[in-house]
PDB file of C-alpha atoms in Angstrom:
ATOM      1  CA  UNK A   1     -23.594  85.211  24.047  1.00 32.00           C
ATOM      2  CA  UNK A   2     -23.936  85.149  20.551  1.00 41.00           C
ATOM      3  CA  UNK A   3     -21.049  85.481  17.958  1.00 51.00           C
ATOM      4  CA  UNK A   4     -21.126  88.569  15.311  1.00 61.00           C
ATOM      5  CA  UNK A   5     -19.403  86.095  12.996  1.00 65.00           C
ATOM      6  CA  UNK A   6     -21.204  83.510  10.910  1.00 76.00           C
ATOM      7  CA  UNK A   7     -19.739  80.289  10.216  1.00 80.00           C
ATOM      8  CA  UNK A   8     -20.115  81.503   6.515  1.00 82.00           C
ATOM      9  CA  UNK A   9     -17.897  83.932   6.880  1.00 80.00           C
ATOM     10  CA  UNK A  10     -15.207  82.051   8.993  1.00 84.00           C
ATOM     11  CA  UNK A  11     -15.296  79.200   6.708  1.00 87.00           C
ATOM     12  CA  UNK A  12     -14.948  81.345   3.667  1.00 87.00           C
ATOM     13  CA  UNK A  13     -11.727  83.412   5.284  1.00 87.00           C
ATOM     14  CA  UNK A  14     -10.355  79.967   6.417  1.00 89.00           C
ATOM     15  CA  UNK A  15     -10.601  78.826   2.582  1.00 89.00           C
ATOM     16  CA  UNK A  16      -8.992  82.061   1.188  1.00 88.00           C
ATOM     17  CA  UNK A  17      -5.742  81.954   3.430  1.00 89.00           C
ATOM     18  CA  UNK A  18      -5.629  78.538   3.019  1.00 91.00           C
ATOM     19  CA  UNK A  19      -5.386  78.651  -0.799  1.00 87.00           C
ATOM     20  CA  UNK A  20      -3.295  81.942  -0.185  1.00 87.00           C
ATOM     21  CA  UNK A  21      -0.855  80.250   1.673  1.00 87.00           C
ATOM     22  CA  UNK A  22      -0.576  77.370  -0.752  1.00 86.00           C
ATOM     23  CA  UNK A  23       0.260  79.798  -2.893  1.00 82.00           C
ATOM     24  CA  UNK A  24       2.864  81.267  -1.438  1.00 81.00           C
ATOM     25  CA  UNK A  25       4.571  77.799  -1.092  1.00 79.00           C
ATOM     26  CA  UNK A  26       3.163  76.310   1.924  1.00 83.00           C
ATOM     27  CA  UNK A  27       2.413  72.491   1.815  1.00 85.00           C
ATOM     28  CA  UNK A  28      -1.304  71.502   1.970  1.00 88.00           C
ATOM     29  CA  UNK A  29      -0.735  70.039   6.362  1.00 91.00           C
ATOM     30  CA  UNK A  30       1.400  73.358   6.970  1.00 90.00           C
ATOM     31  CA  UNK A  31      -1.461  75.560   5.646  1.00 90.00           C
ATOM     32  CA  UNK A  32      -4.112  73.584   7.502  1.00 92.00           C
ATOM     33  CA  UNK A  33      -1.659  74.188  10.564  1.00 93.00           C
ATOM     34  CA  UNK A  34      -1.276  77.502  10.172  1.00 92.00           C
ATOM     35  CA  UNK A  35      -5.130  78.201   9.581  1.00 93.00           C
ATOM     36  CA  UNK A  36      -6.052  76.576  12.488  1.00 92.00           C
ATOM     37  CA  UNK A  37      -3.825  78.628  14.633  1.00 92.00           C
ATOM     38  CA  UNK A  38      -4.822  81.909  12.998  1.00 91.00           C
ATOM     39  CA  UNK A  39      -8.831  81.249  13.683  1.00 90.00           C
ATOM     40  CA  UNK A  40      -7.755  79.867  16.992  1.00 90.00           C
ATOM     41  CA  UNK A  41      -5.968  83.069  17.678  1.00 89.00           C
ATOM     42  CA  UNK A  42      -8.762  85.191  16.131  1.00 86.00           C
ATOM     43  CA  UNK A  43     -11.223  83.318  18.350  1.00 86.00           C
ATOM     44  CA  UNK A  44      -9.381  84.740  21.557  1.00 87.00           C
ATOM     45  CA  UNK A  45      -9.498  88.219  20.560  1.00 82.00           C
ATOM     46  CA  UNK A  46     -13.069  88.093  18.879  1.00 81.00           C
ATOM     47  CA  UNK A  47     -14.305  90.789  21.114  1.00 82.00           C
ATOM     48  CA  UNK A  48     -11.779  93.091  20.492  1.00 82.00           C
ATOM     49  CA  UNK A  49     -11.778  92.796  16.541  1.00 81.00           C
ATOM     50  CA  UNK A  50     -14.172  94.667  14.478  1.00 79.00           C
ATOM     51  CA  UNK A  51     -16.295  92.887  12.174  1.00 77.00           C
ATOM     52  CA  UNK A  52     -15.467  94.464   9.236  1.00 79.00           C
ATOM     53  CA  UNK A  53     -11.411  93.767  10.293  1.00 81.00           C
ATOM     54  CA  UNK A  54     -11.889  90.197  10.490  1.00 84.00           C
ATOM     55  CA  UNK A  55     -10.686  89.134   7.291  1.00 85.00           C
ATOM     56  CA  UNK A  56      -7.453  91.601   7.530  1.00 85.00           C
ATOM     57  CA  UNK A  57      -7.100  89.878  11.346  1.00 87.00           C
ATOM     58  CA  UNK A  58      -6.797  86.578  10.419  1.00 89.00           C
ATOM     59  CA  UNK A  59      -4.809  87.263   7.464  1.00 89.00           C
ATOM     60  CA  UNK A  60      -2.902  89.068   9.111  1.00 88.00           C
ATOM     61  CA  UNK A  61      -1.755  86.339  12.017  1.00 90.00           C
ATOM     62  CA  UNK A  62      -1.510  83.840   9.466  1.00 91.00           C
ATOM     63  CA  UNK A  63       1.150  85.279   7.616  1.00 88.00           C
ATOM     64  CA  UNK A  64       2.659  86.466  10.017  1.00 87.00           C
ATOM     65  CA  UNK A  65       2.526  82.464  11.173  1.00 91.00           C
ATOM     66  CA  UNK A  66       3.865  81.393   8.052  1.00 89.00           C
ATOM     67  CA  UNK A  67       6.933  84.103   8.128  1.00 85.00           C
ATOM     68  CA  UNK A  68       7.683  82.477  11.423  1.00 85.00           C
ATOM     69  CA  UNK A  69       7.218  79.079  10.096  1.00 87.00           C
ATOM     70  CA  UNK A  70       9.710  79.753   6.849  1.00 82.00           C
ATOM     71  CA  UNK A  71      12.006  81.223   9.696  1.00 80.00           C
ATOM     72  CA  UNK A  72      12.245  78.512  12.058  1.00 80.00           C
ATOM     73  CA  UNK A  73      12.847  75.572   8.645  1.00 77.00           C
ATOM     74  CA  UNK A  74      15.269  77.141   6.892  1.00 63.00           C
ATOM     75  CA  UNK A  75      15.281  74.306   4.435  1.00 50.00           C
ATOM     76  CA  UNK A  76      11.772  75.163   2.943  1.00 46.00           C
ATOM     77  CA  UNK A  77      10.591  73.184  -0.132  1.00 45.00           C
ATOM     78  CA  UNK A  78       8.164  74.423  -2.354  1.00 43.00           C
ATOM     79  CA  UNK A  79       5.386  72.550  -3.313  1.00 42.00           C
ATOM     80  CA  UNK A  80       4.483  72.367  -7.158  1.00 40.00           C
ATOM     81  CA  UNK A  81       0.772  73.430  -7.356  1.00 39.00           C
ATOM     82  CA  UNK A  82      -0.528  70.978  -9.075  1.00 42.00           C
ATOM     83  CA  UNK A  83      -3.796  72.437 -10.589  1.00 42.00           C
ATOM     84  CA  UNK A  84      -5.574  68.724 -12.221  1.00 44.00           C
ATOM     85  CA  UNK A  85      -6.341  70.337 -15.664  1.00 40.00           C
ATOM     86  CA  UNK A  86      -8.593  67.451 -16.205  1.00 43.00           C
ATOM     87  CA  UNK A  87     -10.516  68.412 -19.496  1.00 43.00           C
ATOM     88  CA  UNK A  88     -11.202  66.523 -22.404  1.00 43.00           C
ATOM     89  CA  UNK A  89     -12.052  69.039 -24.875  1.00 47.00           C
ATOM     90  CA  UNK A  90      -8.182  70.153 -24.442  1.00 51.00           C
ATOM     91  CA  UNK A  91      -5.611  68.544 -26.411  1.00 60.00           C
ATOM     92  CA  UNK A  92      -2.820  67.514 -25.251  1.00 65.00           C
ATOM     93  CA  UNK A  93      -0.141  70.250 -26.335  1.00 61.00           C
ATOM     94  CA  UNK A  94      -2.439  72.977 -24.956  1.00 65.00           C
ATOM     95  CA  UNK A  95      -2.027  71.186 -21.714  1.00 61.00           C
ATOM     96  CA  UNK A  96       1.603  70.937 -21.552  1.00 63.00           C
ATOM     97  CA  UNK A  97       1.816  74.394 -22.536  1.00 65.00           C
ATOM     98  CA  UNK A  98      -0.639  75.692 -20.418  1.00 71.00           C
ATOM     99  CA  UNK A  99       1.800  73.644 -17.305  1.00 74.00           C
ATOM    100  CA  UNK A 100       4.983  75.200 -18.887  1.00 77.00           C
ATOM    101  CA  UNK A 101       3.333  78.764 -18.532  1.00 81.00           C
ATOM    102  CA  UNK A 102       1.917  78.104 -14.855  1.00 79.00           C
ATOM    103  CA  UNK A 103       5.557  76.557 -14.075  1.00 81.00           C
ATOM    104  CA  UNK A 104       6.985  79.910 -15.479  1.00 83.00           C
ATOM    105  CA  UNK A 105       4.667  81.863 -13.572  1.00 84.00           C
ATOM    106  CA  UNK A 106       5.543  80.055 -11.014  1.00 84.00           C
ATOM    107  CA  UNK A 107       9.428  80.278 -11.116  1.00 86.00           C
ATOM    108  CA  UNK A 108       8.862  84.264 -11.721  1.00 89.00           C
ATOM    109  CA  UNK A 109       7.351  84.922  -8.394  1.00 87.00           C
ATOM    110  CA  UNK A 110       9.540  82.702  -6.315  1.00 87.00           C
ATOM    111  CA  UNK A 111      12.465  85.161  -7.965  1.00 90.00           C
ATOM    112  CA  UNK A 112      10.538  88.264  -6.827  1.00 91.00           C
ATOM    113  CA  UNK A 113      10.717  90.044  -3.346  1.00 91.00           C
ATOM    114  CA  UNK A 114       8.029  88.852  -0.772  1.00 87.00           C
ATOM    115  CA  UNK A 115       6.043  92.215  -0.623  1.00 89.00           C
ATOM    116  CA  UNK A 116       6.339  92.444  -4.150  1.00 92.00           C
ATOM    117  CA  UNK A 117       4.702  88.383  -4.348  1.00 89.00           C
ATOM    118  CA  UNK A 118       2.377  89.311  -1.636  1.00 89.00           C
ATOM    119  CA  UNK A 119       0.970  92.639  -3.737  1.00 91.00           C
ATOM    120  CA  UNK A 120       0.725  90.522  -6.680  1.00 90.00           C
ATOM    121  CA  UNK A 121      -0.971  87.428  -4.861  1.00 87.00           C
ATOM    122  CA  UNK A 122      -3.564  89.527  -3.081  1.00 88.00           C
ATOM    123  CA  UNK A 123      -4.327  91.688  -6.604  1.00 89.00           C
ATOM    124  CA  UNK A 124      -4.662  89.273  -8.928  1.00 86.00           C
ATOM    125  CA  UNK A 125      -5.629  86.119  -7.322  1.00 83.00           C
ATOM    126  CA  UNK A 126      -7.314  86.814  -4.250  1.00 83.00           C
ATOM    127  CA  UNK A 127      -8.830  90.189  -6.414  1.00 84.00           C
ATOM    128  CA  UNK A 128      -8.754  92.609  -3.834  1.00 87.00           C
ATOM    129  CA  UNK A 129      -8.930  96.305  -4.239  1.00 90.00           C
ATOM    130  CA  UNK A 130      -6.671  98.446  -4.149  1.00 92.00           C
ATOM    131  CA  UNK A 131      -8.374 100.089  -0.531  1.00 90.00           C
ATOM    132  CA  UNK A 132      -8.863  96.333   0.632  1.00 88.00           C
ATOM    133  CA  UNK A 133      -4.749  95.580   0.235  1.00 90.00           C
ATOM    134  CA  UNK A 134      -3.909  98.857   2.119  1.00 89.00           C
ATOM    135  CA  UNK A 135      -6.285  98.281   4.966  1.00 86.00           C
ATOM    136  CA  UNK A 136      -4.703  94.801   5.167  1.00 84.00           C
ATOM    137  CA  UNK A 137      -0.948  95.946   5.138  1.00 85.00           C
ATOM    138  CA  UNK A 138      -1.628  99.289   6.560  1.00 85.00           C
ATOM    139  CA  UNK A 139      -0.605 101.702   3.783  1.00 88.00           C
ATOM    140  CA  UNK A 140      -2.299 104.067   2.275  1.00 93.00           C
ATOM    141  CA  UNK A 141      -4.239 103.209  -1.297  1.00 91.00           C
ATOM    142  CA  UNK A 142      -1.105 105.313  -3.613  1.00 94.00           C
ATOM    143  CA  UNK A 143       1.570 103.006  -1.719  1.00 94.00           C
ATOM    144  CA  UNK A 144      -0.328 100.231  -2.910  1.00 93.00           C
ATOM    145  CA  UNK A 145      -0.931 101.307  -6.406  1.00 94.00           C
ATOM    146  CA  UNK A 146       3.355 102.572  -6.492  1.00 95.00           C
ATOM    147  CA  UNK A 147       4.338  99.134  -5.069  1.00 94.00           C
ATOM    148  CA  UNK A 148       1.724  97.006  -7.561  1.00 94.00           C
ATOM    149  CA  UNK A 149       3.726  99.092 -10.674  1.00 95.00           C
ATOM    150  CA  UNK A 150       7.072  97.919  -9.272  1.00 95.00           C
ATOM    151  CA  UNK A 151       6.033  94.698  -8.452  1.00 94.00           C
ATOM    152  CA  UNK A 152       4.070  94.174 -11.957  1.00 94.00           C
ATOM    153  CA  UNK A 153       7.911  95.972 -13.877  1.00 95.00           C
ATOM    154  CA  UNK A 154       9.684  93.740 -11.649  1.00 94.00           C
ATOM    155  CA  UNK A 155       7.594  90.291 -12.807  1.00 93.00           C
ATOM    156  CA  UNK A 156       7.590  91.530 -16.599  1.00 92.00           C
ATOM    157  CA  UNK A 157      11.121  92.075 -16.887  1.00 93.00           C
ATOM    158  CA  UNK A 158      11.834  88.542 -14.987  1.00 91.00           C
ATOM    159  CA  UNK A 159       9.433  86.490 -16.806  1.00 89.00           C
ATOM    160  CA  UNK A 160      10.686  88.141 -20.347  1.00 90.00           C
ATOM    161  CA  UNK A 161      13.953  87.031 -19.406  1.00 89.00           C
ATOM    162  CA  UNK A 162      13.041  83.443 -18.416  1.00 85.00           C
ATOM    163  CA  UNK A 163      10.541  83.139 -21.425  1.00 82.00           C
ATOM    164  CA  UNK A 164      13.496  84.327 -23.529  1.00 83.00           C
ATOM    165  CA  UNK A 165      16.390  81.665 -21.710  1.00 83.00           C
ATOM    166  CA  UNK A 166      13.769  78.945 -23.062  1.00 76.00           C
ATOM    167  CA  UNK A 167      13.319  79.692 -26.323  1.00 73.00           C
ATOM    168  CA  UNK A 168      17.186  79.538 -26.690  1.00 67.00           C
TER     169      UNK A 168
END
């Protein structure tokens, strides 16, 4: 029988959680893991999901994998994204400042609540809509929109306060 799914599209979901999840701290083997087991799980149930659910599926388990995963090691280390800003036409202060910004970026998430990180994750990076997030968590579009303002007041007033701890 053959598959309503197209390698295309299974490849491109695996890519997206996996860079999600190395976003949200995992290291590069856990987030292989963890895709792996989401697909695998997804491939069980493939008759039973709709097509245009698949992406929210498989999302869905993996987080829910990495939750349990963060769970079960208490003594979770995030990994430093290090994004190779290989570019010659840069100079050399704009790349140390464009590392100190990521790094504070970085430090201002890890501060904020997980739904709050999550929102703010699947918004800006991933650049999902607004109807796409809801789907995904299962709230309706206005939640979404009332917990992105939080979450966006919340980062702001953090990353004001770290920005101003530095210039001190």
């Amino acid at each position: 029988m053959k598959s309503r799914f197209s390698n295309d599209l299974i490849l491109k979901v695996m890519n997206e959680i996996y860079f999600y999840l190395k976003k949200q701290g995992a290291d590069s083997e856990t987030a292989k893991d963890i895709v792996q087991d989401a697909v695998y799980k997804s491939m069980i149930h493939i008759e039973s999901i709709d097509t245009d659910k698949y992406r929210a599926f498989v999302f869905k388990v993996a987080i829910n994998l990495y939750f349990d995963y963060c769970r079960k090691s208490k003594n979770l280390h995030y990994q430093a994204l290090d994004e190779n800003l290989a570019s010659n036409s840069k100079l050399i202060e704009d790349l140390l400042i464009s590392r100190e910004e990521q790094h504070l970026i970085k430090e201002t998430l890890e501060q904020l609540p997980v739904k709050f990180k999550q929102l703010l994750l699947l918004k800006y990076d991933m650049e999902w809509s607004y109807n796409k997030i809801a789907d995904f968590l299962e709230m309706k579009p206005n939640g979404v929109k009332t917990y992105l303002a939080r979450a966006r007041a919340k980062f702001k007033d953090i990353y004001r306060r770290k920005a101003n701890e530095r210039t001190k």
